[in-house]
Tab-separated table of C-alpha atoms in Angstrom:
chain	number	residue	atom	x	y	z
A	552	CYS	CA	-5.592	-11.882	-27.231
A	553	SER	CA	-4.585	-15.453	-26.590
A	554	VAL	CA	-3.900	-16.554	-23.044
A	555	LEU	CA	-1.731	-19.571	-22.385
A	556	VAL	CA	-3.094	-21.846	-19.686
A	557	TYR	CA	-0.741	-24.323	-18.047
A	558	PHE	CA	-1.733	-27.714	-16.640
A	559	LEU	CA	0.172	-30.248	-14.590
A	560	GLN	CA	-0.379	-34.003	-14.419
A	561	ASP	CA	0.551	-35.817	-11.231
A	562	GLY	CA	1.494	-39.461	-10.763
A	563	ASP	CA	-2.149	-40.537	-10.475
A	564	GLY	CA	-2.939	-38.967	-13.820
A	565	LYS	CA	-4.823	-36.109	-12.133
A	566	VAL	CA	-4.560	-32.885	-14.109
A	567	SER	CA	-4.502	-29.569	-12.264
A	568	ARG	CA	-4.275	-26.028	-13.520
A	569	VAL	CA	-0.992	-24.239	-12.779
A	570	ILE	CA	-1.268	-20.662	-11.509
A	571	ARG	CA	2.013	-18.749	-11.311
A	572	ILE	CA	2.257	-15.964	-8.718
A	573	GLY	CA	4.849	-13.201	-9.152
A	574	THR	CA	6.508	-11.545	-6.163
A	575	ARG	CA	9.455	-9.372	-5.164
A	576	LYS	CA	12.380	-11.271	-3.659
A	577	SER	CA	12.427	-9.575	-0.243
A	578	GLN	CA	11.529	-11.672	2.786
A	579	LEU	CA	8.450	-9.538	3.532
A	580	ALA	CA	7.228	-9.800	-0.083
A	581	ARG	CA	7.627	-13.595	0.076
A	582	ILE	CA	5.718	-13.792	3.372
A	583	GLN	CA	2.912	-11.655	1.913
A	584	THR	CA	2.765	-13.732	-1.272
A	585	ASP	CA	2.790	-17.007	0.662
A	586	SER	CA	-0.164	-15.780	2.762
A	587	VAL	CA	-2.180	-15.093	-0.408
A	588	ALA	CA	-1.123	-18.437	-1.927
A	589	GLU	CA	-2.300	-20.235	1.224
A	590	LYS	CA	-5.719	-18.584	1.033
A	591	LEU	CA	-6.052	-19.539	-2.646
A	592	LYS	CA	-4.958	-23.118	-1.877
A	593	GLU	CA	-7.684	-23.426	0.786
A	594	LEU	CA	-10.318	-22.121	-1.617
A	595	TYR	CA	-9.085	-24.022	-4.693
A	596	PRO	CA	-7.339	-27.210	-3.490
A	597	ASP	CA	-7.082	-28.587	-7.059
A	598	VAL	CA	-5.049	-25.675	-8.389
A	599	HIS	CA	-1.264	-26.024	-8.429
A	600	LEU	CA	0.406	-22.767	-7.322
A	601	GLU	CA	3.942	-21.781	-8.313
A	602	ILE	CA	5.724	-18.744	-6.890
A	603	VAL	CA	8.095	-16.779	-9.155
A	604	ALA	CA	10.348	-14.265	-7.341
A	605	MET	CA	12.122	-11.350	-9.047
A	606	SER	CA	14.034	-8.162	-8.206
A	607	THR	CA	12.528	-4.750	-8.980
A	608	THR	CA	14.086	-1.334	-9.618
A	609	GLY	CA	13.126	-0.240	-6.097
A	610	ASP	CA	14.985	-3.242	-4.655
A	611	LYS	CA	18.114	-2.414	-6.676
A	612	ILE	CA	18.437	1.336	-6.113
A	613	LEU	CA	19.206	1.477	-2.423
A	614	ASP	CA	21.230	4.656	-2.091
A	615	THR	CA	18.554	7.160	-3.144
A	616	ALA	CA	15.403	8.302	-1.351
A	617	LEU	CA	12.285	6.884	-3.033
A	618	SER	CA	10.807	10.343	-3.478
A	619	LYS	CA	13.895	11.420	-5.459
A	620	ILE	CA	13.820	8.563	-7.965
A	621	GLY	CA	10.510	9.887	-9.246
A	622	GLU	CA	9.399	6.589	-10.779
A	623	LYS	CA	5.802	5.780	-9.816
A	624	SER	CA	6.075	2.030	-10.360
A	625	LEU	CA	9.393	1.386	-8.621
A	626	PHE	CA	8.401	-1.872	-6.993
A	627	THR	CA	5.880	-3.019	-9.579
A	628	LYS	CA	7.221	-2.509	-13.111
A	629	GLU	CA	9.225	-5.743	-13.462
A	630	LEU	CA	6.348	-7.735	-11.983
A	631	GLU	CA	3.901	-6.159	-14.449
A	632	ASN	CA	6.273	-6.915	-17.326
A	633	ALA	CA	6.217	-10.579	-16.314
A	634	LEU	CA	2.409	-10.441	-16.126
A	635	GLU	CA	2.253	-8.908	-19.597
A	636	ARG	CA	4.616	-11.548	-21.047
A	637	ASN	CA	2.440	-14.257	-19.534
A	638	GLU	CA	5.282	-15.498	-17.328
A	639	VAL	CA	3.035	-15.160	-14.267
A	640	ASP	CA	-0.770	-15.103	-13.853
A	641	LEU	CA	-1.087	-12.840	-10.846
A	642	VAL	CA	1.149	-10.650	-8.738
A	643	VAL	CA	0.951	-9.843	-5.026
A	644	HIS	CA	1.839	-6.280	-3.980
A	645	SER	CA	1.555	-4.021	-0.980
A	646	LEU	CA	-1.321	-1.850	-2.201
A	647	LYS	CA	0.541	1.323	-1.236
A	648	ASP	CA	3.228	0.484	-3.852
A	649	LEU	CA	0.674	0.468	-6.682
A	650	PRO	CA	0.121	3.767	-8.518
A	651	THR	CA	-3.483	5.031	-8.668
A	652	VAL	CA	-3.455	4.661	-12.469
A	653	LEU	CA	-2.382	1.199	-13.627
A	654	PRO	CA	-0.923	0.471	-17.074
A	655	LEU	CA	-3.510	-0.532	-19.677
A	656	GLY	CA	-4.500	-4.180	-19.497
A	657	PHE	CA	-3.949	-4.634	-15.756
A	658	THR	CA	-6.311	-4.438	-12.814
A	659	ILE	CA	-6.304	-5.087	-9.065
A	660	GLY	CA	-8.525	-8.152	-8.815
A	661	ALA	CA	-8.438	-8.417	-5.033
A	662	VAL	CA	-7.728	-6.231	-2.006
A	663	LEU	CA	-7.369	-8.387	1.086
A	664	LYS	CA	-8.438	-7.530	4.626
A	665	ARG	CA	-6.294	-4.688	5.853
A	666	GLU	CA	-3.931	-5.181	8.758
A	667	ASN	CA	-3.008	-2.304	11.060
A	668	PRO	CA	-2.399	0.587	8.612
A	669	GLN	CA	-0.604	2.783	11.187
A	670	ASP	CA	3.089	3.610	11.325
A	671	ALA	CA	5.267	2.277	14.125
A	672	VAL	CA	8.361	3.557	15.925
A	673	VAL	CA	11.269	1.134	16.311
A	674	LEU	CA	13.836	2.459	18.806
A	675	HIS	CA	17.578	1.832	18.957
A	676	PRO	CA	18.108	-0.674	21.812
A	677	LYS	CA	19.827	2.034	23.912
A	678	HIS	CA	16.519	3.971	24.017
A	679	ALA	CA	14.372	0.970	24.975
A	680	GLY	CA	11.219	1.953	26.839
A	681	LYS	CA	11.092	5.517	25.517
A	682	SER	CA	8.712	7.127	23.020
A	683	LEU	CA	9.397	9.846	20.420
A	684	ASP	CA	8.581	12.715	22.785
A	685	LEU	CA	11.047	11.377	25.375
A	686	LEU	CA	14.015	11.095	22.997
A	687	PRO	CA	16.850	13.581	23.589
A	688	ASN	CA	17.002	16.838	21.629
A	689	LYS	CA	18.321	16.520	18.045
A	690	SER	CA	17.898	12.726	18.031
A	691	ILE	CA	17.979	11.439	14.443
A	692	ILE	CA	14.969	9.493	13.175
A	693	GLY	CA	15.265	7.417	9.995
A	694	THR	CA	12.515	7.498	7.369
A	695	SER	CA	12.486	7.819	3.580
A	696	SER	CA	8.845	8.889	3.577
A	697	LEU	CA	8.116	12.580	3.020
A	698	ARG	CA	4.648	11.954	4.485
A	699	ARG	CA	6.023	10.596	7.768
A	700	ALA	CA	8.763	13.226	8.056
A	701	ALA	CA	6.398	16.162	7.377
A	702	GLN	CA	3.899	15.101	10.039
A	703	LEU	CA	6.473	14.122	12.641
A	704	LYS	CA	8.625	17.276	12.228
A	705	LYS	CA	5.576	19.336	13.097
A	706	ARG	CA	4.547	17.075	15.978
A	707	PHE	CA	8.053	16.502	17.422
A	708	PRO	CA	10.099	19.637	16.606
A	709	HIS	CA	12.988	18.545	18.859
A	710	LEU	CA	13.815	15.611	16.526
A	711	GLU	CA	15.723	15.492	13.220
A	712	PHE	CA	14.835	13.297	10.241
A	713	LYS	CA	17.159	11.559	7.777
A	714	ASP	CA	16.597	9.223	4.828
A	715	ILE	CA	17.036	5.500	5.387
A	716	ARG	CA	16.569	3.000	2.534
A	717	GLY	CA	16.568	-0.752	2.164
A	718	ASN	CA	14.096	-3.520	2.944
A	719	LEU	CA	12.880	-4.114	6.497
A	720	ASN	CA	15.788	-6.395	7.408
A	721	THR	CA	18.359	-3.878	6.117
A	722	ARG	CA	16.788	-0.924	7.922
A	723	LEU	CA	16.605	-2.739	11.249
A	724	LYS	CA	20.244	-3.773	10.821
A	725	LYS	CA	21.261	-0.160	10.093
A	726	LEU	CA	19.399	0.944	13.235
A	727	ASP	CA	20.814	-1.722	15.555
A	728	GLU	CA	24.414	-1.931	14.334
A	729	ASN	CA	25.262	1.744	13.834
A	730	ASN	CA	24.705	4.677	16.104
A	731	ASP	CA	23.374	6.869	13.283
A	732	PHE	CA	19.705	6.655	14.239
A	733	SER	CA	17.858	6.844	17.552
A	734	ALA	CA	14.772	5.333	15.940
A	735	ILE	CA	13.237	4.466	12.577
A	736	ILE	CA	9.622	4.684	11.429
A	737	LEU	CA	8.144	1.659	9.641
A	738	ALA	CA	4.685	0.380	8.716
A	739	ALA	CA	3.274	-1.625	11.632
A	740	ALA	CA	1.740	-4.168	9.205
A	741	GLY	CA	5.120	-5.120	7.729
A	742	LEU	CA	6.663	-5.642	11.160
A	743	GLN	CA	3.680	-7.745	12.220
A	744	ARG	CA	3.816	-9.890	9.069
A	745	MET	CA	7.527	-10.533	9.706
A	746	GLY	CA	6.732	-11.591	13.276
A	747	TRP	CA	8.670	-8.649	14.733
A	748	GLU	CA	5.915	-7.119	16.882
A	749	THR	CA	8.269	-7.059	19.852
A	750	ARG	CA	10.360	-4.387	18.085
A	751	ILE	CA	7.418	-1.972	17.990
A	752	SER	CA	8.055	0.625	20.689
A	753	GLN	CA	5.113	2.874	19.808
A	754	VAL	CA	2.256	2.777	17.298
A	755	LEU	CA	1.544	6.245	15.915
A	756	GLY	CA	-2.146	7.162	16.037
A	757	PRO	CA	-3.787	9.592	13.576
A	758	GLU	CA	-3.073	12.545	15.887
A	759	ASP	CA	0.687	11.872	15.462
A	760	CYS	CA	0.926	10.492	11.938
A	761	MET	CA	-1.781	9.560	9.444
A	762	TYR	CA	-0.950	6.711	7.078
A	763	ALA	CA	-0.246	6.337	3.367
A	764	VAL	CA	-2.960	5.522	0.837
A	765	GLY	CA	-3.529	1.743	0.832
A	766	GLN	CA	-1.095	1.110	3.716
A	767	GLY	CA	-1.515	-2.256	5.452
A	768	ALA	CA	-3.511	-3.842	2.597
A	769	LEU	CA	-2.318	-6.476	0.125
A	770	ALA	CA	-3.419	-6.319	-3.515
A	771	VAL	CA	-3.518	-8.992	-6.209
A	772	GLU	CA	-2.859	-7.597	-9.687
A	773	VAL	CA	-4.022	-9.574	-12.724
A	774	ARG	CA	-4.443	-9.167	-16.479
A	775	ALA	CA	-7.793	-7.409	-16.942
A	776	ARG	CA	-8.796	-9.774	-19.775
A	777	ASP	CA	-8.310	-12.974	-17.717
A	778	GLN	CA	-11.930	-13.435	-16.634
A	779	ASP	CA	-11.330	-16.787	-14.936
A	780	ILE	CA	-8.385	-15.502	-12.851
A	781	LEU	CA	-10.329	-12.329	-11.976
A	782	GLU	CA	-13.237	-14.487	-10.834
A	783	MET	CA	-10.899	-16.774	-8.897
A	784	VAL	CA	-9.143	-14.005	-6.917
A	785	SER	CA	-12.284	-11.878	-6.399
A	786	VAL	CA	-13.304	-14.043	-3.422
A	787	LEU	CA	-10.262	-12.664	-1.569
A	788	HIS	CA	-11.733	-9.123	-1.531
A	789	ASP	CA	-12.549	-7.682	1.897
A	790	PRO	CA	-15.492	-5.280	1.261
A	791	ASP	CA	-14.636	-2.702	3.968
A	792	THR	CA	-10.981	-2.592	2.922
A	793	VAL	CA	-11.941	-2.269	-0.761
A	794	LEU	CA	-14.233	0.700	-0.080
A	795	ARG	CA	-11.720	2.432	2.203
A	796	CYS	CA	-8.918	1.973	-0.336
A	797	ILE	CA	-11.052	3.117	-3.304
A	798	ALA	CA	-11.809	6.342	-1.389
A	799	GLU	CA	-8.136	6.802	-0.439
A	800	ARG	CA	-6.846	6.117	-3.960
A	801	ALA	CA	-9.460	8.420	-5.541
A	802	PHE	CA	-8.398	11.171	-3.125
A	803	LEU	CA	-4.708	10.733	-4.014
A	804	ARG	CA	-5.346	10.464	-7.740
A	805	HIS	CA	-7.468	13.621	-7.795
A	806	LEU	CA	-4.754	15.505	-5.902
A	807	GLU	CA	-2.182	14.118	-8.359
A	808	GLY	CA	-0.112	12.988	-5.428
A	809	GLY	CA	2.467	10.206	-5.400
A	810	CYS	CA	5.647	9.219	-3.556
A	811	SER	CA	7.154	12.644	-4.117
A	812	VAL	CA	4.606	14.636	-2.091
A	813	PRO	CA	3.404	14.395	1.521
A	814	VAL	CA	-0.225	13.181	1.378
A	815	ALA	CA	-1.797	11.226	4.252
A	816	VAL	CA	-5.168	9.618	4.972
A	817	HIS	CA	-7.251	7.968	7.665
A	818	THR	CA	-10.411	5.962	6.914
A	819	GLU	CA	-13.041	4.189	8.949
A	820	VAL	CA	-16.253	2.276	8.278
A	821	LYS	CA	-18.811	2.716	11.051
A	822	ASN	CA	-22.589	2.138	10.980
A	823	SER	CA	-22.729	1.969	7.164
A	824	GLN	CA	-20.842	5.270	6.918
A	825	LEU	CA	-17.419	5.588	5.310
A	826	TYR	CA	-15.303	8.340	6.901
A	827	LEU	CA	-12.283	9.715	5.048
A	828	THR	CA	-9.781	12.152	6.531
A	829	GLY	CA	-7.181	13.438	4.107
A	830	ALA	CA	-4.301	15.853	4.495
A	831	VAL	CA	-1.497	17.483	2.526
A	832	TYR	CA	1.682	18.920	4.052
A	833	SER	CA	4.637	21.102	3.206
A	834	LEU	CA	7.955	19.198	3.502
A	835	ASP	CA	8.651	20.554	6.991
A	836	GLY	CA	5.034	20.102	8.090
A	837	SER	CA	4.616	23.798	8.938
A	838	ASP	CA	1.934	24.254	6.293
A	839	SER	CA	-0.909	21.748	6.098
A	840	LEU	CA	-4.557	21.234	5.188
A	841	LYS	CA	-6.683	18.509	6.731
A	842	GLU	CA	-10.392	17.766	6.338
A	843	THR	CA	-12.830	14.912	6.973
A	844	MET	CA	-15.882	13.885	4.952
A	845	GLN	CA	-18.250	10.938	5.092
A	846	THR	CA	-20.672	9.096	2.837
A	847	SER	CA	-23.272	6.366	3.240
A	848	ILE	CA	-22.278	2.964	1.912
A	849	ALA	CA	-25.442	1.270	3.207
A	850	LEU	CA	-26.077	-1.819	1.143
A	851	ASP	CA	-29.705	-2.666	0.553
A	852	SER	CA	-30.003	-6.363	1.375
A	853	GLN	CA	-32.217	-6.787	-1.727
A	854	GLU	CA	-29.526	-5.251	-3.882
A	855	GLN	CA	-27.502	-8.128	-5.240
A	856	GLU	CA	-26.571	-6.291	-8.388
A	857	GLN	CA	-24.239	-7.756	-10.962
A	858	VAL	CA	-21.019	-5.755	-10.863
A	859	ASP	CA	-19.642	-5.055	-14.320
A	860	GLU	CA	-16.175	-6.618	-14.393
A	861	LYS	CA	-15.036	-4.146	-17.030
A	862	VAL	CA	-15.461	-1.251	-14.595
A	863	GLN	CA	-12.258	-0.296	-12.828
A	864	ARG	CA	-12.322	2.188	-10.000
A	865	VAL	CA	-8.879	3.695	-9.384
A	866	GLY	CA	-7.368	0.497	-10.762
A	867	ILE	CA	-9.559	-1.857	-8.708
A	868	THR	CA	-12.071	-4.374	-10.080
A	869	ALA	CA	-14.208	-5.615	-7.188
A	870	LEU	CA	-16.647	-8.206	-8.543
A	871	LYS	CA	-18.103	-9.160	-5.171
A	872	VAL	CA	-18.682	-5.661	-3.761
A	873	SER	CA	-21.735	-3.435	-4.405
A	874	GLY	CA	-21.145	-1.142	-7.386
A	875	ALA	CA	-23.192	1.637	-5.745
A	876	ALA	CA	-21.016	1.488	-2.613
A	877	GLN	CA	-17.849	1.553	-4.750
A	878	ASP	CA	-19.151	4.604	-6.634
A	879	ALA	CA	-19.943	6.362	-3.348
A	880	ALA	CA	-16.421	5.621	-2.038
A	881	GLU	CA	-14.792	6.948	-5.205
A	882	ARG	CA	-16.939	10.109	-5.122
A	883	LEU	CA	-15.995	10.662	-1.478
A	884	GLY	CA	-12.293	10.638	-2.368
A	885	VAL	CA	-12.779	13.067	-5.261
A	886	ASP	CA	-15.007	15.387	-3.185
A	887	LEU	CA	-12.489	15.537	-0.334
A	888	ALA	CA	-9.643	16.234	-2.781
A	889	ASN	CA	-11.709	19.049	-4.340
A	890	LEU	CA	-12.358	20.528	-0.889
A	891	LEU	CA	-8.615	20.596	-0.112
A	892	LEU	CA	-7.803	21.949	-3.593
A	893	SER	CA	-10.281	24.782	-3.031
A	894	LYS	CA	-8.341	25.686	0.134
A	895	GLY	CA	-4.927	25.778	-1.548
A	896	ALA	CA	-3.684	22.152	-1.548
A	897	LYS	CA	-2.259	22.511	-5.072
A	898	GLU	CA	0.095	25.299	-3.954
A	899	ILE	CA	1.340	23.343	-0.922
A	900	LEU	CA	2.009	20.231	-3.020
A	901	THR	CA	3.665	22.172	-5.870
A	902	VAL	CA	6.129	23.800	-3.454
A	903	ALA	CA	6.752	20.440	-1.731
A	904	ARG	CA	7.473	18.820	-5.094
A	905	GLN	CA	9.829	21.605	-6.190
A	906	LEU	CA	11.736	21.598	-2.888
A	907	ASN	CA	12.055	17.831	-2.975
A	908	ASP	CA	13.365	17.925	-6.567
A	909	ALA	CA	15.941	20.515	-5.508
A	910	ARG	CA	17.205	18.507	-2.530
């Protein structure tokens, strides 16, 4: 397979390689992409970076709940097409938008240090200073996520939940300018990246709402055959985040979960142990299974093994992270999924999927 490499010559005759980065057009996507571009620029000052923005299916279909569209690569397909056609060299995504099985020929070459993966409550200004449990009976909360709604219905039975779509700006506008919603639930990381921390009224801990697989982490997707680009972006990997996200993605993949079923996780790295809590829910949250497992990811200081760049674990190629630790993380995800499946997770998810399809 031939790969076109672009170079640029400046006024002084200096030639620099051009790397084109694909991104969605939304303001948050641009901010996320710019943050990755800045890191690459610091590490490789001689490389000329160009950002190419495009709209995706998920950005265009704004009147339907994500879980109803049923397309796994809603926010990624157009970007991957551009990658395949060699129009861009790498693409920046929110990791939670990337399916656990990537199309052939692509890989996640970097998973950056995770920001706060929790969900946050943003209240309508008239409820300033309150929290979810203090909102009046039958208050309407906006979220398009089955995972959030299932957990919060169970935890806050006095509230009602309705779909709300659109990018962050649109959702906040819908909240503030209409009286339809008392609050909306958004990822804390997105609000923080946009500089809107002041709008966060409450951060939901794991006892209220566990997060989505990969939430809060940025991923750089590349063509699997581009060794030099893979090598270049691999320095962006954050080892703890990589291991947590491999475990989470392996758990989701083994459960065969996606946007259309309520699956939630919580991970932690502590004293060389990786802890994974995973749960599945019925749509109304009344039925659920939740378990925690752990594994050792202790890295022998002598062990500077060469990681095989052809090995992908749940779509991730992590050149700079111990292969043994990655294997342990992947096994942990599969083992936890098997534990939940043995307790009836399949039945819960099948019913949730059928009910969602019928909505």
